[in-house]
Short mmCIF file of C-alpha atoms in Angstrom, two decimals:
data_model
loop_
_atom_site.label_atom_id
_atom_site.label_comp_id
_atom_site.label_asym_id
_atom_site.label_seq_id
_atom_site.Cartn_x
_atom_site.Cartn_y
_atom_site.Cartn_z
CA MET A 1 0.00 0.00 0.00
CA GLY A 2 1.10 3.56 -0.58
CA GLU A 3 2.10 5.34 2.57
CA GLY A 4 2.21 8.96 3.64
CA ILE A 5 0.20 11.71 5.23
CA LEU A 6 -2.14 13.87 3.21
CA ILE A 7 -1.30 17.53 3.73
CA MET A 8 -3.57 20.11 2.13
CA SER A 9 -1.91 23.42 2.89
CA GLU A 10 -3.84 26.65 2.39
CA GLY A 11 -1.43 27.98 -0.21
CA ARG A 12 1.81 27.38 -2.01
CA LYS A 13 4.95 27.49 0.09
CA ILE A 14 7.07 28.85 -2.77
CA THR A 15 6.37 32.07 -4.66
CA LEU A 16 6.31 31.38 -8.38
CA ARG A 17 8.38 33.39 -10.82
CA PRO A 18 6.34 35.50 -13.27
CA TYR A 19 6.75 33.06 -16.18
CA GLN A 20 5.86 30.12 -13.92
CA GLU A 21 2.73 31.89 -12.72
CA ALA A 22 1.86 32.67 -16.35
CA ALA A 23 2.16 28.99 -17.27
CA VAL A 24 -0.05 27.88 -14.36
CA GLU A 25 -2.68 30.50 -15.16
CA ALA A 26 -2.65 29.59 -18.86
CA VAL A 27 -3.17 25.90 -18.05
CA SER A 28 -6.03 26.77 -15.69
CA ARG A 29 -7.75 28.82 -18.40
CA GLU A 30 -7.45 26.00 -20.91
CA TRP A 31 -8.82 23.47 -18.45
CA GLU A 32 -11.78 25.72 -17.60
CA GLU A 33 -12.52 26.04 -21.33
CA GLY A 34 -12.70 22.27 -21.66
CA LYS A 35 -9.25 21.53 -23.10
CA ASP A 36 -8.00 18.26 -21.65
CA ARG A 37 -4.61 17.89 -23.37
CA VAL A 38 -2.10 20.68 -22.89
CA LEU A 39 1.60 20.76 -23.86
CA ILE A 40 3.82 23.22 -21.96
CA VAL A 41 7.37 23.93 -23.13
CA LEU A 42 9.84 25.35 -20.61
CA PRO A 43 13.63 25.30 -21.08
CA THR A 44 15.87 23.30 -18.78
CA GLY A 45 16.62 25.20 -15.59
CA THR A 46 13.39 27.21 -15.45
CA GLY A 47 11.61 24.97 -12.97
CA LYS A 48 9.20 22.68 -14.84
CA THR A 49 8.83 20.62 -11.68
CA ILE A 50 7.76 23.66 -9.66
CA VAL A 51 5.18 24.56 -12.31
CA PHE A 52 3.58 21.13 -12.49
CA SER A 53 3.74 20.79 -8.70
CA SER A 54 1.67 23.96 -8.50
CA ILE A 55 -0.81 22.53 -11.01
CA ALA A 56 -0.94 19.28 -9.05
CA PHE A 57 -1.64 21.24 -5.88
CA ASP A 58 -4.55 23.08 -7.54
CA ARG A 59 -6.02 19.93 -9.10
CA ALA A 60 -5.58 17.72 -6.01
CA HIS A 61 -8.31 19.66 -4.23
CA GLY A 62 -10.87 18.26 -6.65
CA GLY A 63 -9.54 14.82 -7.54
CA ARG A 64 -6.56 12.51 -7.77
CA VAL A 65 -3.42 13.47 -9.67
CA LEU A 66 -0.80 11.20 -11.25
CA ILE A 67 2.66 12.58 -12.08
CA LEU A 68 4.25 10.29 -14.66
CA ALA A 69 8.01 10.07 -15.27
CA HIS A 70 10.34 7.57 -16.91
CA ARG A 71 13.31 7.60 -14.50
CA GLY A 72 13.57 6.91 -10.79
CA GLU A 73 15.45 10.14 -10.09
CA LEU A 74 12.71 12.17 -11.77
CA LEU A 75 10.10 10.49 -9.58
CA GLU A 76 12.13 11.34 -6.48
CA GLN A 77 12.63 14.91 -7.68
CA ALA A 78 8.93 15.35 -8.39
CA ALA A 79 7.93 14.01 -4.97
CA ASP A 80 10.52 16.20 -3.22
CA LYS A 81 9.61 19.41 -5.10
CA LEU A 82 5.90 18.75 -4.60
CA LYS A 83 6.35 18.46 -0.84
CA ARG A 84 8.73 21.41 -0.51
CA SER A 85 6.74 23.76 -2.77
CA THR A 86 3.17 22.89 -1.76
CA GLY A 87 3.29 20.75 1.39
CA LEU A 88 1.64 17.82 -0.40
CA VAL A 89 2.97 14.34 0.30
CA SER A 90 2.66 11.91 -2.61
CA SER A 91 2.44 8.15 -2.94
CA LEU A 92 4.68 6.07 -5.18
CA GLU A 93 3.37 3.85 -7.98
CA LYS A 94 6.41 1.80 -8.91
CA ALA A 95 7.42 -1.85 -8.61
CA GLU A 96 6.00 -3.14 -5.29
CA SER A 97 4.85 0.30 -4.12
CA THR A 98 1.33 1.42 -4.98
CA CYS A 99 -0.88 4.45 -4.41
CA LEU A 100 -4.02 2.31 -4.18
CA GLY A 101 -5.51 2.60 -0.71
CA SER A 102 -3.47 5.71 0.13
CA TRP A 103 -5.02 8.88 1.53
CA ASN A 104 -2.71 10.96 -0.62
CA ARG A 105 -4.33 12.76 -3.53
CA VAL A 106 -1.14 12.82 -5.61
CA ALA A 107 0.86 9.85 -6.87
CA VAL A 108 4.18 9.81 -8.72
CA GLY A 109 4.33 6.88 -11.08
CA SER A 110 6.88 5.05 -13.19
CA VAL A 111 6.23 4.78 -16.93
CA GLN A 112 7.65 1.26 -16.97
CA THR A 113 5.33 0.13 -14.17
CA LEU A 114 2.20 1.73 -15.58
CA GLN A 115 2.76 0.35 -19.07
CA ARG A 116 1.94 -3.12 -17.77
CA PRO A 117 -1.70 -4.07 -18.47
CA ALA A 118 -1.87 -6.13 -15.27
CA ARG A 119 -0.96 -3.02 -13.26
CA LEU A 120 -3.44 -0.75 -15.04
CA GLU A 121 -6.25 -3.26 -14.51
CA GLN A 122 -5.97 -2.65 -10.75
CA PHE A 123 -7.23 0.93 -11.15
CA PRO A 124 -10.90 1.85 -11.57
CA PRO A 125 -11.58 3.92 -14.73
CA ASP A 126 -12.10 7.18 -12.86
CA TYR A 127 -9.23 6.84 -10.39
CA PHE A 128 -7.08 9.71 -11.74
CA ASP A 129 -8.64 12.99 -12.81
CA THR A 130 -5.37 14.64 -13.84
CA ILE A 131 -2.26 13.10 -15.37
CA ILE A 132 0.91 15.19 -15.54
CA ILE A 133 3.70 13.91 -17.78
CA ASP A 134 7.29 14.95 -17.11
CA GLU A 135 9.80 14.84 -19.99
CA ALA A 136 6.96 14.32 -22.47
CA HIS A 137 9.42 14.30 -25.40
CA GLN A 138 10.34 10.76 -24.43
CA GLY A 139 8.50 8.51 -26.87
CA GLN A 140 7.90 5.97 -24.13
CA ASN A 141 6.09 8.58 -22.06
CA GLY A 142 3.75 9.41 -24.94
CA GLU A 143 2.90 5.77 -25.55
CA SER A 144 2.37 5.19 -21.83
CA ALA A 145 0.06 8.20 -21.70
CA LYS A 146 -2.03 6.74 -24.54
CA SER A 147 -2.27 3.42 -22.69
CA LEU A 148 -3.27 5.21 -19.50
CA ARG A 149 -5.85 7.25 -21.38
CA ARG A 150 -7.49 4.17 -22.85
CA SER A 151 -7.34 2.26 -19.57
CA LEU A 152 -8.53 4.97 -17.18
CA ILE A 153 -11.40 6.53 -19.13
CA ASP A 154 -14.98 5.86 -18.15
CA ILE A 155 -15.69 3.54 -21.07
CA GLY A 156 -19.47 3.88 -20.73
CA ILE A 157 -19.30 7.65 -21.12
CA ALA A 158 -16.70 7.31 -23.91
CA ILE A 159 -18.97 4.98 -25.89
CA LYS A 160 -21.91 7.34 -25.45
CA GLU A 161 -19.83 10.32 -26.64
CA TYR A 162 -18.59 8.40 -29.69
CA ALA A 163 -22.08 7.17 -30.60
CA GLU A 164 -23.51 10.69 -30.41
CA GLU A 165 -20.73 12.08 -32.60
CA ALA A 166 -21.01 9.22 -35.12
CA GLY A 167 -24.80 9.40 -35.18
CA ILE A 168 -25.30 5.76 -34.19
CA GLU A 169 -26.75 3.85 -31.25
CA GLU A 170 -24.47 2.94 -28.37
CA GLU A 171 -25.09 -0.75 -29.07
CA GLU A 172 -23.64 -0.27 -32.56
CA VAL A 173 -20.20 0.86 -31.30
CA ASP A 174 -17.78 -1.94 -32.19
CA LEU A 175 -15.06 -2.03 -29.53
CA THR A 176 -13.22 -4.75 -31.47
CA ASP A 177 -12.46 -2.18 -34.20
CA ASP A 178 -8.93 -0.80 -33.76
CA TYR A 179 -9.85 2.56 -35.30
CA ILE A 180 -12.86 3.06 -33.04
CA ASN A 181 -10.75 2.12 -30.02
CA ALA A 182 -8.11 4.66 -31.04
CA VAL A 183 -10.71 7.40 -31.50
CA ILE A 184 -12.31 6.65 -28.13
CA GLY A 185 -8.91 6.54 -26.44
CA GLN A 186 -7.78 9.88 -27.89
CA GLY A 187 -11.06 11.74 -27.55
CA ARG A 188 -11.97 14.25 -24.86
CA HIS A 189 -13.23 12.72 -21.62
CA ASP A 190 -14.59 14.66 -18.68
CA ASN A 191 -12.88 12.45 -16.10
CA GLN A 192 -9.39 12.96 -17.47
CA SER A 193 -6.98 15.82 -18.17
CA PHE A 194 -3.41 15.52 -19.46
CA PHE A 195 -0.71 18.14 -18.89
CA ALA A 196 2.59 17.37 -20.64
CA PHE A 197 5.88 19.15 -19.90
CA THR A 198 9.10 19.19 -21.90
CA ALA A 199 12.00 21.42 -22.92
CA THR A 200 12.36 19.76 -26.33
CA PRO A 201 9.06 18.81 -27.98
CA LYS A 202 9.36 16.22 -30.75
CA GLY A 203 6.93 15.37 -33.52
CA GLN A 204 5.40 12.52 -31.56
CA THR A 205 5.00 14.80 -28.53
CA LEU A 206 3.12 17.38 -30.60
CA GLU A 207 0.97 14.66 -32.13
CA SER A 208 -0.06 13.35 -28.71
CA PHE A 209 -0.45 16.60 -26.76
CA GLY A 210 -0.20 19.54 -29.16
CA THR A 211 -2.91 22.10 -29.86
CA VAL A 212 -4.25 22.32 -33.42
CA VAL A 213 -3.29 25.72 -34.83
CA GLY A 214 -4.07 25.18 -38.51
CA VAL A 215 -4.19 22.67 -41.34
CA THR A 216 -1.83 21.75 -44.19
CA ASP A 217 -2.78 21.95 -47.85
CA GLU A 218 -3.59 18.25 -47.59
CA GLY A 219 -5.99 18.89 -44.74
CA GLU A 220 -3.75 17.44 -42.03
CA PRO A 221 -3.82 19.25 -38.65
CA ILE A 222 -0.83 21.39 -37.70
CA LYS A 223 -0.09 21.12 -34.00
CA ALA A 224 1.99 23.29 -31.68
CA PRO A 225 2.63 23.55 -27.94
CA PHE A 226 -0.10 25.40 -26.10
CA HIS A 227 2.31 27.40 -23.94
CA VAL A 228 5.98 28.17 -24.65
CA TYR A 229 8.50 30.04 -22.54
CA SER A 230 11.56 30.10 -24.76
CA MET A 231 15.20 29.79 -23.79
CA ARG A 232 15.93 33.15 -25.43
CA GLN A 233 13.26 34.85 -23.30
CA ALA A 234 14.53 33.14 -20.14
CA ILE A 235 18.07 34.34 -20.88
CA GLU A 236 16.95 37.89 -21.70
CA GLU A 237 14.95 38.06 -18.47
CA GLY A 238 17.93 36.82 -16.45
CA PHE A 239 16.47 33.53 -15.20
CA ILE A 240 19.04 31.28 -16.88
CA LEU A 241 22.56 31.90 -18.18
CA ASP A 242 23.56 32.01 -21.81
CA VAL A 243 25.79 28.94 -22.09
CA LEU A 244 27.15 30.16 -25.45
CA GLN A 245 28.32 33.50 -24.07
CA ASN A 246 31.78 32.15 -23.24
CA TYR A 247 31.78 29.39 -25.83
CA MET A 248 35.15 28.52 -27.27
CA THR A 249 36.09 25.86 -29.81
CA TYR A 250 38.65 23.15 -29.08
CA LYS A 251 40.85 24.64 -31.81
CA THR A 252 40.91 28.03 -30.10
CA CYS A 253 41.58 26.45 -26.69
CA PHE A 254 44.46 24.48 -28.17
CA LYS A 255 45.97 27.64 -29.69
CA ILE A 256 45.74 29.52 -26.40
CA ALA A 257 47.17 26.65 -24.40
CA ASN A 258 50.11 26.27 -26.76
CA ASN A 259 50.83 29.97 -27.34
CA THR A 260 54.02 30.24 -25.30
CA PRO A 261 57.35 32.06 -25.86
CA GLU A 262 58.84 28.74 -26.94
CA ASN A 263 55.88 28.06 -29.25
CA PRO A 264 54.47 31.42 -30.47
CA GLU A 265 51.39 31.42 -32.61
#
């Protein structure tokens, strides 16, 4: 069983930076407007973990939250930052540890563990209301999110939504059809919201979590991150250092190191 004490503090323990606050507010607006898949891009060093901890804190008051990561150290970091920034203690969903039966409203879970069908079958369809994905550019994380989405939706509601959109009776929905299953799994569901975080979005990341911003000449959707705080902006605003400012090639270093009276350039 997952262990820990549920702590619901009255407010955040860490004051967010302006760009972090902007990201949290933007996500909240999208969620209130019914958007259930949001991709947030923040460069390394700007505190993605603090941002999604703040979102987890806000969402934990109304339901259960799962923070999904693909490495053990990221799970530990997420749990630590969540506790230090909000006061919330989380449960662990990894290997022999489980959040089932825990009082905690937030769980940090391993991608590898939650990819296993036998593990997912232990959860009722409406167990998690919010799923936050760290390092969403990892292909494995995207695939795991899709599996989670299909496994944790309320299938009865999903079938009803699909039938209404397709103009057929619920009894006519063929769940043995791979296409229909994919549509149901990727559709919008009231009991589930996905928030994906990365510094380097890839094509697969945009396909899974991106916001449609237009269409190609062939009619294919063009997707982009919903919220971006760029590295250039972070550098200009003084929140991270410009690593290229003192960049020097190996050739230049070699010349400097060997420029001596005995070996002038």
